[in-house]
CSV table of C-alpha atoms and ligand atoms in Angstrom, one decimal:
chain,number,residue,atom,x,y,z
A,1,UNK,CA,-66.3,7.6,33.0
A,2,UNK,CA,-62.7,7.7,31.1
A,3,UNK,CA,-61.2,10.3,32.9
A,4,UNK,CA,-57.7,12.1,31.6
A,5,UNK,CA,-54.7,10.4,30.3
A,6,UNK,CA,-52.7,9.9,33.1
A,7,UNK,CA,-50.3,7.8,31.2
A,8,UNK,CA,-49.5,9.9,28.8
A,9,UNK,CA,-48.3,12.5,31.2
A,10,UNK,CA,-46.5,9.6,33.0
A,11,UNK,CA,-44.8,8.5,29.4
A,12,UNK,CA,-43.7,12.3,28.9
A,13,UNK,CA,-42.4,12.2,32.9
A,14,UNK,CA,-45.1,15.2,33.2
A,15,UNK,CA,-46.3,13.1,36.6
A,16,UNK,CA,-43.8,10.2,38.6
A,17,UNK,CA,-44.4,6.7,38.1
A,18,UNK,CA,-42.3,4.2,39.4
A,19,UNK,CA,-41.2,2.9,36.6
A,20,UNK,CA,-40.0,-1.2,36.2
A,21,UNK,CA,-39.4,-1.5,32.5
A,22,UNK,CA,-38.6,1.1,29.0
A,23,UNK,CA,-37.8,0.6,25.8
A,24,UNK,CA,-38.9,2.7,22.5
A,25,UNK,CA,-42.7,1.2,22.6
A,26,UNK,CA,-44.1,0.5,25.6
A,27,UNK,CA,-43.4,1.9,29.7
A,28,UNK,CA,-44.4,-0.5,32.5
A,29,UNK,CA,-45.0,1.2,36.1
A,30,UNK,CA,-46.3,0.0,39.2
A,31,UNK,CA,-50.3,0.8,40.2
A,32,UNK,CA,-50.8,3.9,42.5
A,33,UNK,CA,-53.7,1.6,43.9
A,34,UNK,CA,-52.6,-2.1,43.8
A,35,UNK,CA,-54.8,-5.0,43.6
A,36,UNK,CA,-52.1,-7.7,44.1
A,37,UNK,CA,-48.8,-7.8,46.1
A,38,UNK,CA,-47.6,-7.3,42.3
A,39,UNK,CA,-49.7,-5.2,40.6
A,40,UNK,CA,-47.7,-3.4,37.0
A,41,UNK,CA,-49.3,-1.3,34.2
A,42,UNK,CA,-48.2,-2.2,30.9
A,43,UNK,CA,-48.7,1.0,28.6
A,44,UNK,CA,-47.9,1.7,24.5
A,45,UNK,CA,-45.8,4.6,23.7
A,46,UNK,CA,-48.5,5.0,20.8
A,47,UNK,CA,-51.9,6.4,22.1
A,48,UNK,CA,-54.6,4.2,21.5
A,49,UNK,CA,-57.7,5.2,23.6
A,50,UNK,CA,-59.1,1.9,24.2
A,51,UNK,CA,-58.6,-1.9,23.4
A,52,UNK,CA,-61.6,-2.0,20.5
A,53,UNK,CA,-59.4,1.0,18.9
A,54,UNK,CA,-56.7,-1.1,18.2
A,55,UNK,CA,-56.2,-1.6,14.0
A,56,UNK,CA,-53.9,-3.8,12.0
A,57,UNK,CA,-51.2,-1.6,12.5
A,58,UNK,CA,-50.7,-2.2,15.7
A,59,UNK,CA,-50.2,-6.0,15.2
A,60,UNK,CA,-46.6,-5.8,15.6
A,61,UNK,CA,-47.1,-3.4,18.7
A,62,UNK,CA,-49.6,-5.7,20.4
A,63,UNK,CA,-47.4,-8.5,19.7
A,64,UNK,CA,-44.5,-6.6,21.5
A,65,UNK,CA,-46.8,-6.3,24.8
A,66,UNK,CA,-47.3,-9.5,25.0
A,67,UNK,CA,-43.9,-10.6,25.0
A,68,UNK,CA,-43.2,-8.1,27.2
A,69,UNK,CA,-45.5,-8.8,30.1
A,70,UNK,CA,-43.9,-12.0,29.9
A,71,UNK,CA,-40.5,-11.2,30.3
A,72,UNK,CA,-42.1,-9.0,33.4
A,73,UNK,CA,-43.6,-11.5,34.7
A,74,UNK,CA,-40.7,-13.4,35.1
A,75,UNK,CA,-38.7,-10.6,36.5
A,76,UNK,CA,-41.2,-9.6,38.7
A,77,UNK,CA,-41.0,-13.2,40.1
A,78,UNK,CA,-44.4,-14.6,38.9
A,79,UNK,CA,-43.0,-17.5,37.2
A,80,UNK,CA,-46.0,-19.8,39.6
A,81,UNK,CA,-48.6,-17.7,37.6
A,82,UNK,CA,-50.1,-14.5,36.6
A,83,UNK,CA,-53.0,-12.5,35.3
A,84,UNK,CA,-53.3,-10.1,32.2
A,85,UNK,CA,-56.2,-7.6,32.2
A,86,UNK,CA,-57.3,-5.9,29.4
A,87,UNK,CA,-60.5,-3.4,30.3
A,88,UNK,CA,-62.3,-1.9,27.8
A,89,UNK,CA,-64.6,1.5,27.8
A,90,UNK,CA,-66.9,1.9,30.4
A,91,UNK,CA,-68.6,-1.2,31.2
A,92,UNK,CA,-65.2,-3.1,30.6
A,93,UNK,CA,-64.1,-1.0,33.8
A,94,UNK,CA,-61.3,1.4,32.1
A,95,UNK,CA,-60.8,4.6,33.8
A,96,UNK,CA,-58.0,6.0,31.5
A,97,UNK,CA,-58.5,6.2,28.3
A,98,UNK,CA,-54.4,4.8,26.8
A,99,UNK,CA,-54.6,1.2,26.3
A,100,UNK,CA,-53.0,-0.6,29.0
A,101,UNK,CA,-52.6,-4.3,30.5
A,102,UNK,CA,-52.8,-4.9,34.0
A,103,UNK,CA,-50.1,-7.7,34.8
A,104,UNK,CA,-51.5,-8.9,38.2
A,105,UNK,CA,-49.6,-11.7,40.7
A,106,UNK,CA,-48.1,-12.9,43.7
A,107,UNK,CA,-51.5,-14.1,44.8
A,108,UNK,CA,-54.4,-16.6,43.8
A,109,UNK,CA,-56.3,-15.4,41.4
A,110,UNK,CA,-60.4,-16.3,41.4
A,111,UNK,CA,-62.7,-16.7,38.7
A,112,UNK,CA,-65.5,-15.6,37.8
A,113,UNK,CA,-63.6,-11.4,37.5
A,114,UNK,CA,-66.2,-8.9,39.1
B,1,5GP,P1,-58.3,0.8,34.3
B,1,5GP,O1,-59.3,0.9,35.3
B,1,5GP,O2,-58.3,2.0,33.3
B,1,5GP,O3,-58.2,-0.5,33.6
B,1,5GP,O4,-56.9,1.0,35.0
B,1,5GP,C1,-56.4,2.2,35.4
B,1,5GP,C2,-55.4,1.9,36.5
B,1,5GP,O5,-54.6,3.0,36.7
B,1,5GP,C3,-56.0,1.6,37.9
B,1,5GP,O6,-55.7,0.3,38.4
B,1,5GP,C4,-55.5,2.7,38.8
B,1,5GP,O7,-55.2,2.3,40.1
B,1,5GP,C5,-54.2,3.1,38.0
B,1,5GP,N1,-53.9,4.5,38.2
B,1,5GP,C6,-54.7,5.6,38.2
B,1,5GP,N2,-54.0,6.7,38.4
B,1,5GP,C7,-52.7,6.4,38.5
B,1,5GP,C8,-51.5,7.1,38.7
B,1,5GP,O8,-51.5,8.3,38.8
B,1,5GP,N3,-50.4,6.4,38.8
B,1,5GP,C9,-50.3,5.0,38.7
B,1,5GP,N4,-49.1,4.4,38.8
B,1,5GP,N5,-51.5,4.3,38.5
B,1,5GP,C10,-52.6,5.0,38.4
């Protein structure tokens, strides 16, 4: 079940985050509940409930998260490798309903996901 949006109260600084990167689009903050020694949330300003919500006009937008997760990643010290998750509605695993990427490393990473 898509609970609240969290992030959105964590964009308007209604709850803390701890926050890694800002600019006029997008907020990146650690996960409360890690699931890799670096574990960040990459969120859009712009609420978009879900990934299959997305439209052409958020081309540029989804472009701009991209190249930001990148430029985290590189930060954050991944530059050996790094995971981007995407999950969508309930069988997709999301539990808060503003589109977000999970930026995931500092660890091997397996495949098949669960
Ligand atoms: P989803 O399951 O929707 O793809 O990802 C939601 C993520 O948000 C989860 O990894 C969860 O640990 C994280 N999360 C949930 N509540 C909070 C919160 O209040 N603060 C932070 N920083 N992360 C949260």
């Amino acid at each position: 079940m898509l609970a609240d949006n969290l992030f959105l109260k964590i964009i308007e600084r209604k709850i803390p985050a701890n926050i890694c990167y800002e600019d006029d689009r997008c907020l990146a903050f650690h996960d409360i509940n890690p699931q890799a020694p670096t574990h960040v949330l990459l969120v859009p300003k712009k609420v978009i409930p879900t990934h299959a919500d997305v439209t052409d006009a958020d081309r540029e937008l989804l472009g701009h998260l991209h190249l930001v997760a990148a430029k985290l990643a590189n930060q954050l010290g991944l530059s050996d490798g790094y995971r981007l998750v995407v999950n969508c509605r309930d069988r997709g695993g999301q539990t808060v309903p503003h589109l977000h990427m999970h930026l995931l490393g500092g660890r091997d990473m397996h495949w098949p996901p669960g």
